[in-house]
Tab-separated table of C-alpha atoms and ligand atoms in Angstrom:
chain	number	residue	atom	x	y	z
A	188	UNK	CA	-4.031	19.682	5.902
A	189	UNK	CA	-6.072	17.110	7.922
A	190	UNK	CA	-7.512	15.041	5.420
A	191	UNK	CA	-10.137	13.636	7.882
A	192	UNK	CA	-8.867	10.221	7.397
A	193	UNK	CA	-8.711	8.897	11.033
A	194	UNK	CA	-10.597	6.178	11.665
A	195	UNK	CA	-11.844	5.692	8.782
A	196	UNK	CA	-10.970	2.318	6.132
A	197	UNK	CA	-9.418	1.641	2.671
A	198	UNK	CA	-9.611	-1.192	0.349
A	199	UNK	CA	-6.669	-0.744	-2.194
A	200	UNK	CA	-6.033	-3.623	-5.086
A	201	UNK	CA	-2.831	-4.682	-6.744
A	202	UNK	CA	-1.473	-2.586	-3.803
A	203	UNK	CA	2.035	-5.031	-3.043
A	204	UNK	CA	4.365	-2.501	-5.482
A	205	UNK	CA	4.010	0.470	-8.041
A	206	UNK	CA	1.101	2.762	-7.824
A	207	UNK	CA	-1.280	0.804	-4.912
A	208	UNK	CA	1.609	0.385	-2.662
A	209	UNK	CA	1.815	3.936	-3.116
A	210	UNK	CA	-1.845	4.682	-2.439
A	211	UNK	CA	-2.044	2.907	0.377
A	212	UNK	CA	0.820	4.132	2.151
A	213	UNK	CA	-0.181	7.858	1.371
A	214	UNK	CA	-3.886	7.035	3.283
A	215	UNK	CA	-1.714	5.085	5.859
A	216	UNK	CA	0.049	8.231	6.576
A	217	UNK	CA	-3.398	9.789	6.958
A	218	UNK	CA	-4.057	7.467	9.853
A	219	UNK	CA	-6.237	5.246	7.529
A	220	UNK	CA	-6.651	1.506	8.842
A	221	UNK	CA	-5.804	-0.113	5.344
A	222	UNK	CA	-6.681	-3.647	3.439
A	223	UNK	CA	-4.473	-4.623	0.631
A	224	UNK	CA	-5.146	-6.798	-2.316
A	225	UNK	CA	-2.802	-8.160	-4.796
A	226	UNK	CA	-1.961	-11.719	-6.321
A	227	UNK	CA	1.662	-12.577	-4.515
A	228	UNK	CA	1.226	-13.348	-0.631
A	229	UNK	CA	4.588	-13.151	-0.008
A	230	UNK	CA	5.019	-9.169	-1.617
A	231	UNK	CA	1.714	-8.375	-0.193
A	232	UNK	CA	3.036	-9.411	3.445
A	233	UNK	CA	6.242	-7.731	3.152
A	234	UNK	CA	4.686	-4.636	1.979
A	235	UNK	CA	1.968	-5.066	4.782
A	236	UNK	CA	4.593	-4.980	7.797
A	237	UNK	CA	6.756	-2.116	6.257
A	238	UNK	CA	3.270	-0.072	5.708
A	239	UNK	CA	2.853	-1.358	9.750
A	240	UNK	CA	6.202	0.073	11.285
A	241	UNK	CA	6.074	3.153	9.036
A	242	UNK	CA	2.680	4.568	9.875
A	243	UNK	CA	1.447	2.393	12.760
A	244	UNK	CA	-1.646	1.696	10.954
A	245	UNK	CA	-3.066	-1.839	11.163
A	246	UNK	CA	-3.131	-3.281	7.861
A	247	UNK	CA	-4.651	-6.202	6.094
A	248	UNK	CA	-4.241	-8.570	3.699
A	249	UNK	CA	-5.852	-10.838	1.496
A	250	UNK	CA	-4.628	-12.461	-1.859
A	251	UNK	CA	-6.407	-10.615	-4.337
A	252	UNK	CA	-6.511	-11.666	-8.341
A	253	UNK	CA	-8.962	-8.948	-9.386
A	254	UNK	CA	-10.449	-10.663	-12.482
A	255	UNK	CA	-11.536	-13.338	-9.994
A	256	UNK	CA	-15.180	-12.984	-8.189
A	257	UNK	CA	-14.654	-14.426	-5.014
A	258	UNK	CA	-11.255	-12.833	-4.509
A	259	UNK	CA	-13.272	-9.377	-4.635
A	260	UNK	CA	-15.617	-11.018	-2.451
A	261	UNK	CA	-13.171	-12.373	0.111
A	262	UNK	CA	-11.183	-9.316	0.482
A	263	UNK	CA	-14.547	-7.144	0.741
A	264	UNK	CA	-15.487	-9.819	3.388
A	265	UNK	CA	-12.330	-9.789	5.431
A	266	UNK	CA	-12.261	-5.867	5.638
A	267	UNK	CA	-15.640	-5.621	7.237
A	268	UNK	CA	-14.575	-8.484	9.390
A	269	UNK	CA	-11.708	-6.792	10.595
A	270	UNK	CA	-12.968	-3.182	10.671
A	271	UNK	CA	-16.767	-3.515	10.712
A	272	UNK	CA	-16.561	-0.489	7.997
A	273	UNK	CA	-15.266	0.674	4.413
A	274	UNK	CA	-14.763	3.952	3.685
A	275	UNK	CA	-12.511	4.197	0.497
A	276	UNK	CA	-11.974	2.285	-2.026
A	277	UNK	CA	-9.058	2.397	-5.060
A	278	UNK	CA	-9.255	0.251	-8.396
A	279	UNK	CA	-6.140	-0.340	-9.019
A	280	UNK	CA	-4.725	-3.497	-11.271
A	281	UNK	CA	-1.976	-3.956	-14.507
A	282	UNK	CA	-2.544	-2.683	-17.574
A	283	UNK	CA	-3.491	-4.807	-20.460
A	284	UNK	CA	-0.801	-6.255	-22.479
A	285	UNK	CA	0.931	-3.806	-25.314
A	286	UNK	CA	0.280	-4.434	-28.871
A	287	UNK	CA	-1.869	-3.369	-32.385
A	288	UNK	CA	-5.026	-4.880	-33.868
A	289	UNK	CA	-3.926	-7.489	-35.680
A	290	UNK	CA	-1.892	-9.265	-32.741
A	291	UNK	CA	-5.106	-9.441	-30.204
A	292	UNK	CA	-7.684	-12.691	-30.626
A	293	UNK	CA	-11.429	-12.893	-28.862
A	294	UNK	CA	-9.159	-14.299	-25.847
A	295	UNK	CA	-7.292	-11.743	-25.051
A	296	UNK	CA	-9.697	-8.911	-25.450
A	297	UNK	CA	-12.026	-10.914	-23.145
A	298	UNK	CA	-9.370	-10.959	-20.311
A	299	UNK	CA	-8.624	-7.473	-20.917
A	300	UNK	CA	-12.065	-6.376	-20.534
A	301	UNK	CA	-11.898	-8.741	-17.191
A	302	UNK	CA	-8.914	-7.111	-16.104
A	303	UNK	CA	-9.289	-3.333	-16.814
A	304	UNK	CA	-13.410	-3.208	-16.668
A	305	UNK	CA	-15.102	-6.487	-15.000
A	306	UNK	CA	-13.084	-6.130	-11.767
A	307	UNK	CA	-13.975	-2.297	-11.595
A	308	UNK	CA	-17.618	-3.413	-11.891
A	309	UNK	CA	-17.533	-6.145	-9.566
A	310	UNK	CA	-15.411	-4.187	-7.016
A	311	UNK	CA	-17.717	-1.327	-6.818
A	312	UNK	CA	-21.387	-3.762	-6.562
A	313	UNK	CA	-19.660	-5.395	-3.695
A	314	UNK	CA	-18.721	-2.118	-1.659
A	315	UNK	CA	-21.817	0.266	-2.697
A	316	UNK	CA	-23.724	-1.170	0.449
A	317	UNK	CA	-21.121	-0.513	2.746
A	318	UNK	CA	-19.904	2.511	1.069
A	319	UNK	CA	-23.435	4.083	1.428
A	320	UNK	CA	-23.414	2.924	5.406
A	321	UNK	CA	-19.889	5.198	5.797
A	322	UNK	CA	-22.148	8.258	4.963
A	323	UNK	CA	-19.130	10.056	3.205
A	324	UNK	CA	-17.854	6.725	0.358
A	325	UNK	CA	-15.051	7.429	-2.068
A	326	UNK	CA	-14.273	5.106	-4.686
A	327	UNK	CA	-10.978	6.062	-6.557
A	328	UNK	CA	-10.584	4.204	-10.469
A	329	UNK	CA	-6.302	4.244	-11.544
A	330	UNK	CA	-6.852	4.326	-15.006
A	331	UNK	CA	-4.607	5.665	-17.421
A	332	UNK	CA	-4.029	8.791	-19.663
A	333	UNK	CA	-5.083	6.698	-22.448
A	334	UNK	CA	-8.383	7.347	-21.821
A	335	UNK	CA	-7.864	10.838	-22.601
A	336	UNK	CA	-5.464	10.388	-25.958
A	337	UNK	CA	-4.749	7.089	-27.313
A	338	UNK	CA	-1.650	5.621	-26.538
A	339	UNK	CA	0.394	4.510	-29.047
A	340	UNK	CA	1.045	0.685	-29.135
A	341	UNK	CA	-1.780	-0.071	-26.202
A	342	UNK	CA	-4.583	-0.929	-28.344
A	343	UNK	CA	-6.672	-2.701	-25.266
A	344	UNK	CA	-5.910	0.082	-23.149
A	345	UNK	CA	-7.198	2.136	-25.425
A	346	UNK	CA	-10.258	0.824	-26.279
A	347	UNK	CA	-11.459	-0.372	-22.780
A	348	UNK	CA	-10.371	1.775	-19.863
A	349	UNK	CA	-12.552	4.318	-21.551
A	350	UNK	CA	-15.576	2.319	-20.351
A	351	UNK	CA	-14.511	2.743	-16.764
A	352	UNK	CA	-14.414	6.718	-17.313
A	353	UNK	CA	-18.396	5.938	-18.804
A	354	UNK	CA	-18.981	3.742	-15.677
A	355	UNK	CA	-17.708	6.015	-13.281
A	356	UNK	CA	-19.711	9.485	-14.497
A	357	UNK	CA	-22.771	7.000	-14.659
A	358	UNK	CA	-22.042	6.365	-11.106
A	359	UNK	CA	-21.362	9.482	-10.331
A	360	UNK	CA	-25.194	10.618	-10.567
A	361	UNK	CA	-26.568	7.581	-9.329
A	362	UNK	CA	-24.168	7.750	-5.876
A	363	UNK	CA	-24.486	11.115	-5.166
A	364	UNK	CA	-27.755	11.227	-2.733
A	365	UNK	CA	-25.959	8.519	-1.103
A	366	UNK	CA	-22.774	11.357	-0.605
A	367	UNK	CA	-20.636	8.451	-2.384
A	368	UNK	CA	-18.200	10.236	-4.786
A	369	UNK	CA	-16.617	8.227	-7.509
A	370	UNK	CA	-13.579	9.664	-9.249
A	371	UNK	CA	-10.820	8.711	-12.140
A	372	UNK	CA	-7.000	8.786	-11.554
A	373	UNK	CA	-4.585	9.116	-14.635
A	374	UNK	CA	-1.167	8.082	-14.473
A	375	UNK	CA	0.673	9.509	-17.154
A	376	UNK	CA	4.909	8.222	-16.801
A	377	UNK	CA	5.268	7.375	-13.942
A	378	UNK	CA	8.186	5.488	-12.427
A	379	UNK	CA	6.958	2.038	-11.444
A	380	UNK	CA	8.309	-1.329	-12.579
A	381	UNK	CA	5.793	-1.237	-15.451
A	382	UNK	CA	8.359	1.391	-16.786
A	383	UNK	CA	11.663	-0.087	-15.602
A	384	UNK	CA	10.885	-3.780	-16.472
A	385	UNK	CA	8.469	-2.970	-19.825
A	386	UNK	CA	9.432	-3.345	-23.537
A	387	UNK	CA	10.172	-0.412	-24.477
A	388	UNK	CA	13.186	-0.081	-21.397
A	389	UNK	CA	14.171	-3.537	-22.288
A	390	UNK	CA	14.513	-2.728	-26.287
A	391	UNK	CA	17.170	0.357	-24.842
A	392	UNK	CA	19.309	-1.719	-22.108
A	393	UNK	CA	19.602	-4.749	-25.120
A	394	UNK	CA	20.937	-1.738	-27.256
A	395	UNK	CA	23.737	-1.026	-24.633
A	396	UNK	CA	21.926	2.331	-23.590
A	397	UNK	CA	22.207	2.683	-19.855
A	398	UNK	CA	19.463	2.717	-17.507
A	399	UNK	CA	19.832	6.733	-16.596
A	400	UNK	CA	19.843	7.594	-20.315
A	401	UNK	CA	16.693	5.113	-21.124
A	402	UNK	CA	14.590	6.235	-18.378
A	403	UNK	CA	16.120	9.830	-19.803
A	404	UNK	CA	14.488	8.521	-22.939
A	405	UNK	CA	10.936	7.709	-21.583
A	406	UNK	CA	10.506	11.072	-20.196
A	407	UNK	CA	11.067	12.987	-23.622
A	408	UNK	CA	7.934	14.612	-24.829
A	409	UNK	CA	6.608	15.437	-20.661
A	410	UNK	CA	6.654	19.272	-20.298
A	411	UNK	CA	7.982	19.151	-16.823
A	412	UNK	CA	11.045	17.125	-18.322
A	413	UNK	CA	10.820	14.114	-16.107
A	414	UNK	CA	9.137	10.932	-15.004
A	415	UNK	CA	6.668	10.979	-12.233
A	416	UNK	CA	7.117	9.528	-8.878
A	417	UNK	CA	4.251	6.954	-7.639
A	418	UNK	CA	3.704	8.908	-4.476
A	419	UNK	CA	2.873	12.506	-6.802
A	420	UNK	CA	-0.219	10.087	-8.053
A	421	UNK	CA	-1.102	8.813	-4.373
A	422	UNK	CA	-1.252	12.236	-2.989
A	423	UNK	CA	-4.277	13.372	-5.030
A	424	UNK	CA	-5.795	9.455	-4.505
A	425	UNK	CA	-5.564	10.876	-0.501
A	426	UNK	CA	-6.943	13.832	-1.385
A	427	UNK	CA	-9.793	12.531	-3.227
A	428	UNK	CA	-10.112	10.183	-0.236
A	429	UNK	CA	-10.831	13.340	1.916
A	430	UNK	CA	-13.268	14.906	3.804
A	431	UNK	CA	-12.558	18.064	1.760
A	432	UNK	CA	-12.674	16.382	-1.437
A	433	UNK	CA	-16.564	15.693	-1.101
A	434	UNK	CA	-18.315	17.483	-3.608
A	435	UNK	CA	-15.604	16.445	-6.270
A	436	UNK	CA	-17.471	13.368	-8.231
A	437	UNK	CA	-17.515	12.023	-11.885
A	438	UNK	CA	-14.140	13.760	-12.758
A	439	UNK	CA	-10.839	12.372	-14.712
A	440	UNK	CA	-7.359	14.228	-13.455
A	441	UNK	CA	-4.321	13.304	-15.164
A	442	UNK	CA	-1.022	13.279	-12.976
A	443	UNK	CA	1.119	13.413	-16.184
A	444	UNK	CA	3.497	16.496	-15.848
A	445	UNK	CA	1.504	18.238	-18.343
A	446	UNK	CA	2.059	15.054	-21.005
A	447	UNK	CA	-1.881	15.207	-22.470
A	448	UNK	CA	-2.082	17.684	-24.588
A	449	UNK	CA	-6.022	17.591	-24.972
A	450	UNK	CA	-8.375	20.423	-23.447
A	451	UNK	CA	-10.259	18.084	-21.466
B	1191	LIG	P1	2.919	-2.210	-12.100
B	1191	LIG	O1	3.479	-3.089	-13.056
B	1191	LIG	O2	4.331	-1.291	-11.134
B	1191	LIG	O3	2.182	-2.838	-10.551
B	1191	LIG	C1	1.001	-3.257	-11.486
B	1191	LIG	C2	0.661	-4.466	-9.888
B	1191	LIG	O4	-0.712	-5.044	-10.114
B	1191	LIG	C3	1.437	-5.550	-9.937
B	1191	LIG	O5	1.781	-5.806	-8.254
B	1191	LIG	C4	0.893	-6.595	-10.253
B	1191	LIG	O6	1.356	-7.780	-10.185
B	1191	LIG	C5	-0.564	-6.332	-9.837
B	1191	LIG	N1	-1.310	-6.928	-11.050
B	1191	LIG	C6	-1.429	-7.186	-12.097
B	1191	LIG	N2	-2.737	-8.008	-12.785
B	1191	LIG	C7	-3.402	-7.759	-11.540
B	1191	LIG	C8	-4.584	-9.132	-11.126
B	1191	LIG	N3	-5.129	-9.509	-12.221
B	1191	LIG	N4	-4.633	-8.788	-9.777
B	1191	LIG	C9	-3.985	-8.166	-8.900
B	1191	LIG	N5	-3.417	-7.664	-9.746
B	1191	LIG	C10	-2.542	-7.438	-10.639
B	1191	LIG	O7	2.367	-0.781	-12.384
B	1191	LIG	P2	2.018	0.562	-11.658
B	1191	LIG	O8	3.024	1.342	-12.457
B	1191	LIG	O9	1.922	0.728	-10.461
B	1191	LIG	O10	0.439	0.873	-12.531
B	1191	LIG	C11	-0.634	0.410	-11.807
B	1191	LIG	C12	-1.729	0.845	-12.667
B	1191	LIG	O11	-1.760	2.197	-13.375
B	1191	LIG	C13	-2.035	-0.328	-14.064
B	1191	LIG	O12	-3.375	-0.484	-14.493
B	1191	LIG	C14	-0.961	0.631	-15.373
B	1191	LIG	O13	-1.545	-0.156	-16.500
B	1191	LIG	C15	-1.753	1.963	-15.209
B	1191	LIG	N6	-0.938	2.821	-15.669
B	1191	LIG	C16	0.577	3.294	-14.917
B	1191	LIG	C17	1.191	3.414	-15.828
B	1191	LIG	C18	3.170	4.039	-15.064
B	1191	LIG	O14	3.462	5.253	-15.849
B	1191	LIG	N7	3.100	3.706	-14.121
B	1191	LIG	C19	0.802	4.811	-16.933
B	1191	LIG	C20	-0.443	4.658	-17.634
B	1191	LIG	C21	-1.406	3.505	-16.644
């Protein structure tokens, strides 16, 4: 299926590795020109080189900490200077730290709010005028299954990520007249550094469990019986960015091998 992304421009954040990178690759594979933001300039440039070589599509990079308003403004401006348009925005970042209620003070709550919700608000605010001009704008927020079913030990994610869902649902009505869609994608357990280097994994390795067995343990409880691959989530992001997905807005879709048991 041709997703109609040739000649379109996509901005992807936290894109030098993991899910963000996979989304950038999926969009590049469909012929979109890409703008990549992430905090580490070296990894960012390496990723950009690899994507250019593999897909032959233009890739621009701009060092971006999503919690810094000035970085978000800089990458949006750089994208427009370079490509003259913007059609797809993928809001992505790292997740807030693991922990329970007693462990977090005001500063940590504030930091989680800035990382998870305020960064999304700011990028959407900056990009709406350009997505309107596109005539078929697409916004995709990478969230977590915590918005469907709270995850033990991830209190900050459980409490703050649902704000992104409320934001997106409200904006889906406001932006529909301009033909802009906005949707949320929830990773279940997707095999990236976040899982490979996460605290649960490290604890098992320290106990002498092999990496293979530790990963098998992480897949326990997933009906599909395995962890997901970043590309499996990125395919959905590419589809939600497509011309064909123009009537899908305000949705929250999990890519989780059946992990979430809730009806909605
Ligand atoms: P990852 O740790 O592999 O990659 C996250 C990237 O975000 C890293 O490159 C990191 O440097 C970057 N990042 C962190 N803070 C940033 C900031 N302030 N500005 C810019 N970049 C920043 O994680 P991932 O698995 O690719 O996860 C992507 C998102 O999906 C995260 O929000 C994560 O919490 C969420 N998620 C992932 C899973 C999973 O199983 N992988 C499950 C649920 C939710």
